[in-house]
Short mmCIF file of C-alpha atoms and ligand atoms in Angstrom, two decimals:
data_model
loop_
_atom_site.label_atom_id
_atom_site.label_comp_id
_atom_site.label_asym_id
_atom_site.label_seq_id
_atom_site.Cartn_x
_atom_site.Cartn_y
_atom_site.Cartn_z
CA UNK G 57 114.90 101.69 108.69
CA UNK G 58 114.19 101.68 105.10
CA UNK G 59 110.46 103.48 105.46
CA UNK G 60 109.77 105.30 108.50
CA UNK G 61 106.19 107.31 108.29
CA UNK G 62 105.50 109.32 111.63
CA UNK G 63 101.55 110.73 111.60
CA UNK G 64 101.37 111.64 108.06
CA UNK G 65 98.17 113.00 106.96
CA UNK G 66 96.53 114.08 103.64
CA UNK G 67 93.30 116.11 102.42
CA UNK G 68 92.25 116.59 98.84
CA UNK G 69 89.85 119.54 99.51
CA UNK G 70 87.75 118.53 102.59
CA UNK G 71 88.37 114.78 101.62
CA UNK G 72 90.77 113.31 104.32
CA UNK G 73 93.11 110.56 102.34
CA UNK G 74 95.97 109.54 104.67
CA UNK G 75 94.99 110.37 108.73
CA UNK G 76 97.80 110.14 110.56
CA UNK G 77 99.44 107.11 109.54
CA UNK G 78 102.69 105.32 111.08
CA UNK G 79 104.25 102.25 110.70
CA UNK G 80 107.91 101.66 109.79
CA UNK G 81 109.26 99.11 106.80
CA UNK G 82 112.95 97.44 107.87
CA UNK G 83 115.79 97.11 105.26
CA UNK G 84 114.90 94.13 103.25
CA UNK G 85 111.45 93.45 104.22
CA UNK G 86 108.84 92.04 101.94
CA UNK G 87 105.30 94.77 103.34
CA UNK G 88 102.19 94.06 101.56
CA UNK G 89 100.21 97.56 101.59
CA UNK G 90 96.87 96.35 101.31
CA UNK G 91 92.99 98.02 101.53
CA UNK G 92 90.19 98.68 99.53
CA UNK G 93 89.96 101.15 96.49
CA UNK G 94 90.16 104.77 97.95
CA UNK G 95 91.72 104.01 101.25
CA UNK G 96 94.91 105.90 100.63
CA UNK G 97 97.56 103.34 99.29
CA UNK G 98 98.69 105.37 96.62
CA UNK G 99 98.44 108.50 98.31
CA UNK G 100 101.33 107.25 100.23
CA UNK G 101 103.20 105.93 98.08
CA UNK G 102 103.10 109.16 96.13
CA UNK G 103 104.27 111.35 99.71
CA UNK G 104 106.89 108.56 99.70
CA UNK G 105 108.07 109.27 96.27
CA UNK G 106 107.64 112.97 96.63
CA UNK G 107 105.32 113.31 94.04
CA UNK G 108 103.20 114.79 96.77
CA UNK G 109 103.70 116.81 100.02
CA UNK G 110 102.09 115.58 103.26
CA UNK G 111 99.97 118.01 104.69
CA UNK G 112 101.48 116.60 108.30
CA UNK G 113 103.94 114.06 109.46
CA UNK G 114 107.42 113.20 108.77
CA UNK G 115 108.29 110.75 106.37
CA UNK G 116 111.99 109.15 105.59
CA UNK G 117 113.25 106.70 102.94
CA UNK G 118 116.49 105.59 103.37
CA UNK G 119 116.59 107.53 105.57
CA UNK G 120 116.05 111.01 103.68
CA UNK G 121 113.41 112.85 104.87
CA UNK G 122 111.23 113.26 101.24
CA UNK G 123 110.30 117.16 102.33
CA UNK G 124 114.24 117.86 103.06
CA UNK G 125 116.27 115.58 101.10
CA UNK G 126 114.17 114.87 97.63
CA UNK G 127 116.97 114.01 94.80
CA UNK G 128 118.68 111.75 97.19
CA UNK G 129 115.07 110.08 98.04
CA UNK G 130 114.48 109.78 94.32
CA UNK G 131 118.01 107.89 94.08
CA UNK G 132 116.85 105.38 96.63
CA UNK G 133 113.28 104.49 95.41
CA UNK G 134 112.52 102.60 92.52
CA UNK G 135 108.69 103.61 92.35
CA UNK G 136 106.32 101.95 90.00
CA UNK G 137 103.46 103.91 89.62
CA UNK G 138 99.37 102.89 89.39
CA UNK G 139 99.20 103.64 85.52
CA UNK G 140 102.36 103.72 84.77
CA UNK G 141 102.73 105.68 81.64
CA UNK G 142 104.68 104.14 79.19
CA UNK G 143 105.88 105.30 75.48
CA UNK G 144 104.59 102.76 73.03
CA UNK G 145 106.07 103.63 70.26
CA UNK G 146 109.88 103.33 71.59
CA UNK G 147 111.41 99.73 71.59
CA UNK G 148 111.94 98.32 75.20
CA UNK G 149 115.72 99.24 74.80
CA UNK G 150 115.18 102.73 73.06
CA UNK G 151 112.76 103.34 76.08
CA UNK G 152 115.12 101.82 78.95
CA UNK G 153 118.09 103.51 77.72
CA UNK G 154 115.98 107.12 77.64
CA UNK G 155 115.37 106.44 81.39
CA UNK G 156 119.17 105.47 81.89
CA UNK G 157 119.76 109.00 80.65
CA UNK G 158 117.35 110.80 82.92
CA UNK G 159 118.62 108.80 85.76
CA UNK G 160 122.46 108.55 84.35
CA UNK G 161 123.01 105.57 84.95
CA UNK G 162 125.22 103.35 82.93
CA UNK G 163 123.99 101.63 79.66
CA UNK G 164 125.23 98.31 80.72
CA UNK G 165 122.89 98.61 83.12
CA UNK G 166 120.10 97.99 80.74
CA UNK G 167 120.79 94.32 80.11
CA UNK G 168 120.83 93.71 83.41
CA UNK G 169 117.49 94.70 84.43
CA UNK G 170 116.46 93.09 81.25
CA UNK G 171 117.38 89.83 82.35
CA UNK G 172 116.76 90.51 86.17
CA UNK G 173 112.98 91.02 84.86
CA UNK G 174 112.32 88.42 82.11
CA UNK G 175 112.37 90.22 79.38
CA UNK G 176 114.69 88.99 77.32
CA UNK G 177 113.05 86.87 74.78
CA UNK G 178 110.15 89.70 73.97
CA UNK G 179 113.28 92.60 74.05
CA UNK G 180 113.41 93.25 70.68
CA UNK G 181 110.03 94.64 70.72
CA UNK G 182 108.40 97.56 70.81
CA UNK G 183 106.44 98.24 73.92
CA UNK G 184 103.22 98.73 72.02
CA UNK G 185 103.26 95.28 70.78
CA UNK G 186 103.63 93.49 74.40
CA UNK G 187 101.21 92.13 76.61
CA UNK G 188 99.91 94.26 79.66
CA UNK G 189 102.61 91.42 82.00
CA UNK G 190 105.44 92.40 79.90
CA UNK G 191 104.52 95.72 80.32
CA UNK G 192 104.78 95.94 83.84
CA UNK G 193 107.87 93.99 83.50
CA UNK G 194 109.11 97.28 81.43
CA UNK G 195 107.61 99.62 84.59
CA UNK G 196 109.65 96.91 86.63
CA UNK G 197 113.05 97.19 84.84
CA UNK G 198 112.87 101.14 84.54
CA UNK G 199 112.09 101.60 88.19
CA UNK G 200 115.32 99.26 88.88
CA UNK G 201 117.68 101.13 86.48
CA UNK G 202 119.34 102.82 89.16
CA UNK G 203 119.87 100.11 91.23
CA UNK G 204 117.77 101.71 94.34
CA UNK G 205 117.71 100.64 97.85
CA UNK G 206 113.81 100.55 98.46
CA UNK G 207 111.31 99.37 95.69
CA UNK G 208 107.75 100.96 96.08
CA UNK G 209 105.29 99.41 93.40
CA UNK G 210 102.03 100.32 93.56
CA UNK G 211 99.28 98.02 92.66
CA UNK G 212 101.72 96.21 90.25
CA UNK G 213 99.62 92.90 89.36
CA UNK G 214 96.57 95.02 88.89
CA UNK G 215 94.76 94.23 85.34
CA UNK G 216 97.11 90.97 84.90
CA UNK G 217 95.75 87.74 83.62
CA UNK G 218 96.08 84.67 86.56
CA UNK G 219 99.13 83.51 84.66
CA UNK G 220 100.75 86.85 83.95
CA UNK G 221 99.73 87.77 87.33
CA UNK G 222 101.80 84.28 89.24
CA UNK G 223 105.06 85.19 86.80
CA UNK G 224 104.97 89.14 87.69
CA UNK G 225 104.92 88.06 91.41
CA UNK G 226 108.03 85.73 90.87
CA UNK G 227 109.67 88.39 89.39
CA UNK G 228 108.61 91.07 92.52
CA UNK G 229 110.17 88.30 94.80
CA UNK G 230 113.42 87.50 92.99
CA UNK G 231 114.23 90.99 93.13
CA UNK G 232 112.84 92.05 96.35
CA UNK G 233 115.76 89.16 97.76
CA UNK G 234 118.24 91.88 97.82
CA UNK G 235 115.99 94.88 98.15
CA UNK G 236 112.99 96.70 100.47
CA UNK G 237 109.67 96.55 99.13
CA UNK G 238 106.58 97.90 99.44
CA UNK G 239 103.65 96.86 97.44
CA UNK G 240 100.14 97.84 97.19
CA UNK G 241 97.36 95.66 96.46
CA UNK G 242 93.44 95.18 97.09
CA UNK G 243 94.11 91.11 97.39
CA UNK G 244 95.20 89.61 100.58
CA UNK G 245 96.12 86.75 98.09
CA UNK G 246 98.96 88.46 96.63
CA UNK G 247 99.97 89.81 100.23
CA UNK G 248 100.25 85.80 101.28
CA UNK G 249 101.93 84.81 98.29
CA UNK G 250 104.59 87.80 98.63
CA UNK G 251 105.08 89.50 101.66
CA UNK G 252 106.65 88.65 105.04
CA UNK G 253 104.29 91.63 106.48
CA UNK G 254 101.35 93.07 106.14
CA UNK G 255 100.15 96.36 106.32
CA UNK G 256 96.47 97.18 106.41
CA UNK G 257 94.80 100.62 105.47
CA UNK G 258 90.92 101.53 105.40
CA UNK G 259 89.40 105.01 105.31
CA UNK G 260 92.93 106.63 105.67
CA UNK G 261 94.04 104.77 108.92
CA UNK G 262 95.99 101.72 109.47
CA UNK G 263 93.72 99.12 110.80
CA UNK G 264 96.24 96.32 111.33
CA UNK G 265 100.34 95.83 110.99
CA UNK G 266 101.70 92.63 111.75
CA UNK G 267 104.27 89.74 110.74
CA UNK G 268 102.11 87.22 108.35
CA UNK G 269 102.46 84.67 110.47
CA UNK G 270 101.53 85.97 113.17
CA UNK G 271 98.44 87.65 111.52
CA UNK G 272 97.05 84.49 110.47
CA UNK G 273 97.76 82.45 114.21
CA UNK G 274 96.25 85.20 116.09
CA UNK G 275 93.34 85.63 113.93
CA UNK G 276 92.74 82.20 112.99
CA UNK G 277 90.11 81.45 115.44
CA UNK G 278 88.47 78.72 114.57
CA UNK G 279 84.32 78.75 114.32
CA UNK G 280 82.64 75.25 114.95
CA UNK G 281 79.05 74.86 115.19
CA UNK G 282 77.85 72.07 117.35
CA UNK G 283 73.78 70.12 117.84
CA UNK G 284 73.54 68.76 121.14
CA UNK G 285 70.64 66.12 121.77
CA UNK G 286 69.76 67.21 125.18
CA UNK G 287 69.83 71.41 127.00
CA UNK G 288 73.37 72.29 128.05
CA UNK G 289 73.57 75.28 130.23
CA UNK G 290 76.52 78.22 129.73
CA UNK G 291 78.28 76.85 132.78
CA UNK G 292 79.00 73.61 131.71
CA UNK G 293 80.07 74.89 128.24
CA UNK G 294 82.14 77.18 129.24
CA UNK G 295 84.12 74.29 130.28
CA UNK G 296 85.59 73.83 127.11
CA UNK G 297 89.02 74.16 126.45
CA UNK G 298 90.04 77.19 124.54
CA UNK G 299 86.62 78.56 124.24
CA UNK G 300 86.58 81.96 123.79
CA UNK G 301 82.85 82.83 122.81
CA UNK G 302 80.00 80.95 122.57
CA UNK G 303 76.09 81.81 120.74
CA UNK G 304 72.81 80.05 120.88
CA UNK G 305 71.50 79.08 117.75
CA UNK G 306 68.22 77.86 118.52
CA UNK G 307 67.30 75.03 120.53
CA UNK G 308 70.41 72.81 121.28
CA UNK G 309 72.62 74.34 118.15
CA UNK G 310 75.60 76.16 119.21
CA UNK G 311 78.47 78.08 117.62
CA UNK G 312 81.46 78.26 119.38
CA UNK G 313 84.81 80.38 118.95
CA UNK G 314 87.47 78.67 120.07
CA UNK G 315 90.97 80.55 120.22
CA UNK G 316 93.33 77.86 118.88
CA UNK G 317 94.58 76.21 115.88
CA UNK G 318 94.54 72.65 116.75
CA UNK G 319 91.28 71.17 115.77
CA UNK G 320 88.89 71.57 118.55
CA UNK G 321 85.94 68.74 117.23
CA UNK G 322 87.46 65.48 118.75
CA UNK G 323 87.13 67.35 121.91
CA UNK G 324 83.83 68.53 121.42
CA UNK G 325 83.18 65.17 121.39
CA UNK G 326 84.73 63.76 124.38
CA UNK G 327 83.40 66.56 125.94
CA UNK G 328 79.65 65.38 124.96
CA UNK G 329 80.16 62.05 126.31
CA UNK G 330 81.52 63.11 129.22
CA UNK G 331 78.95 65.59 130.29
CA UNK G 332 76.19 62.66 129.24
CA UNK G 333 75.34 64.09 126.07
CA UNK G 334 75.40 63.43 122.33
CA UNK G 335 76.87 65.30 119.56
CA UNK G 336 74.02 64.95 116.39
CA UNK G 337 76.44 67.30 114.10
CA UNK G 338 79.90 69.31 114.17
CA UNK G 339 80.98 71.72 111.57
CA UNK G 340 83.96 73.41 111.30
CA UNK G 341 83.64 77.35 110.20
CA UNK G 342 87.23 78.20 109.88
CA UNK G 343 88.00 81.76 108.72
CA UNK G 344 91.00 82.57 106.52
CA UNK G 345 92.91 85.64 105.19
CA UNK G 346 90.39 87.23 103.13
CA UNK G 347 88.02 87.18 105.67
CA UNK G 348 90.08 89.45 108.06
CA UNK G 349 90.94 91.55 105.79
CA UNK G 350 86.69 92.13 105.19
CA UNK G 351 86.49 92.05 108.85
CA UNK G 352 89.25 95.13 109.50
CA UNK G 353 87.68 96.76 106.71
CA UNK G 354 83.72 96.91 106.91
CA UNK G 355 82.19 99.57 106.55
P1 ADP O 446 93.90 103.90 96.86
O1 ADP O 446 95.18 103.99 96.12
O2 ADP O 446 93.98 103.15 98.14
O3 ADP O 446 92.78 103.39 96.00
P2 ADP O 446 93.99 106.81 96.81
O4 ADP O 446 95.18 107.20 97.59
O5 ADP O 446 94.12 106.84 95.34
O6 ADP O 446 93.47 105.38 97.32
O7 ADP O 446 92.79 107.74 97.22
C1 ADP O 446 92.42 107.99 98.57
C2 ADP O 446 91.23 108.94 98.58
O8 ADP O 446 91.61 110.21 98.10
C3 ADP O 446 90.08 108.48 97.69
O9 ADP O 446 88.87 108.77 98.33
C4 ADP O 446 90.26 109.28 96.44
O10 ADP O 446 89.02 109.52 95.81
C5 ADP O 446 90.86 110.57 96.96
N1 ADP O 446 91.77 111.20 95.97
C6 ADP O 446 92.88 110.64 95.47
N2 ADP O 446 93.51 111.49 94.61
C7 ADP O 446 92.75 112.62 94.59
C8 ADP O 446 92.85 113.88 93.91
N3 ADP O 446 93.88 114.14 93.09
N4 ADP O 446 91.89 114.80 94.14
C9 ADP O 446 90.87 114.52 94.98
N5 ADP O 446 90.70 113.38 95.65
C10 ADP O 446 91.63 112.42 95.46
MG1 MG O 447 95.65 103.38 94.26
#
């Protein structure tokens, strides 16, 4: 395992942050880290960095525990921090090769994670002078420098422009191909456009961890609303294939929940015609990503 978090918890004062989370991340996984502001992402990722203790729990990267084994957790993890402070006076090189010190790592190095990230055609500038996307392509490169196992970024497209925001993502991917990552973000967009997995976190708890995929065919029911011209009762409704809740909307308007992804209105329809009644309308509700992730984390 690349990430393994065992019932870690956090307080700031009486303020509970992290309450007892788990969930494990495998070696070269794609996890999208994803809740609302204040729910505890980069509390985490801070325990995970060892910029913080954990009040409880056990937590590993690489399989270092970050309490016992800190210097060799800071040589796996290439963390990216929420306001990641950068000097803006230095040129991108000046400021690469001052990290390349800290971290001694070679200074061939640096060209590598210049290309790796895009930089090249803006590296002969100073960091001041580059756009907030080049920036974080500068948090990028430095927290790649030492070539580390596990990449934790945390809200890393936050503050982009939509075209800034689509390139930064490209680069996230390219270089999560031979590496872990885990990413934070408040948009289940970027999750889908990233991540093999997602992670959810609300109020300090993880309200959902599953595969993508799987996320979106087992949540992915499928909302049609129905007018009838004639009284059905429940019985004979609940006759229909794959129906997995039903609700009067007045008169003969029904929603119904059906639990598949195959388009349930053609049978709707047969199913009308062969109970002796007439469809007047059929709507299709469908619910996508977003959605869940406001449904696992209402308030
Ligand atoms: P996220 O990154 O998901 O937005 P955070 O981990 O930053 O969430 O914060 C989780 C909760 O802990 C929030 O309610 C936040 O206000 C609180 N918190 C974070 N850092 C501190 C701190 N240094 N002191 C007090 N409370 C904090
Ligand atoms: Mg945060």
């Amino acid at each position: 395992m690349s990430i393994e978090v065992q019932n870690i918890s956090k307080s700031y004062g009486t303020q509970k942050a992290l309450d007892k989370v788990s969930f494990s991340v495998k070696k070269g996984e794609i996890v999208g880290f994803l809740g609302p502001n204040g729910a505890g992402k980069s509390t985490l990722m801070k325990i995970l960095t060892t910029y913080l203790n954990a009040d409880e729990g056990v937590a590993k990267v690489n399989c270092y525990d970050v309490n016992e084994a800190q210097i060799e957790v800071q040589q796996s993890v290439g963390y990216l921090p929420e306001h990641n402070p950068l000097y803006l006076d230095l040129y991108i090189r000046e400021y690469l090769a001052f990290n390349a010190d800290v971290y001694k790592v070679a200074k061939s190095r640096i060209e590598e994670v210049i290309e790796l990230t895009g930089l090249t055609p803006e590296s002969h500038k100073k960091i001041g002078q580059l756009s907030k996307g080049y920036r974080q392509r500068v948090g990028l490169a430095t927290a790649l420098l030492h070539n580390p196992e596990v990449l934790i970024l945390d809200e890393p497209t936050t503050g982009l422009d939509p075209n800034q925001l689509v390139e930064i993502r490209n680069v996230i991917k390219n270089v999560g191909k031979d590496k872990t990552v885990f990413l934070s973000t408040h948009i289940m967009q970027e999750v889908e456009a990233i991540c093999d997995r997602v992670i959810i976190i609300d109020q300090g708890k993880i309200v959902t961890d599953k595969k993508l995929d799987k996320l979106v065919a087992e949540e992915k029911e499928q909302i049609i609303e129905v007018e009838f011209d004639k009284v059905i009762t429940n019985e004979t409704l609940s006759t229909l294939a794959n129906l997995k809740a039903y609700q009067n909307n007045g008169n003969n308007l029904w929603l119904l929940t059906f639990n598949t992804e195959e388009d349930m209105r053609p049978s709707i329809f047969d199913f009308a015609q062969a109970n002796g009644l007439k469809t007047l309308q059929i709507s299709l509700k469908s619910k996508n990503l977003e959605q869940i992730f406001r449904e696992k984390t209402k308030k």
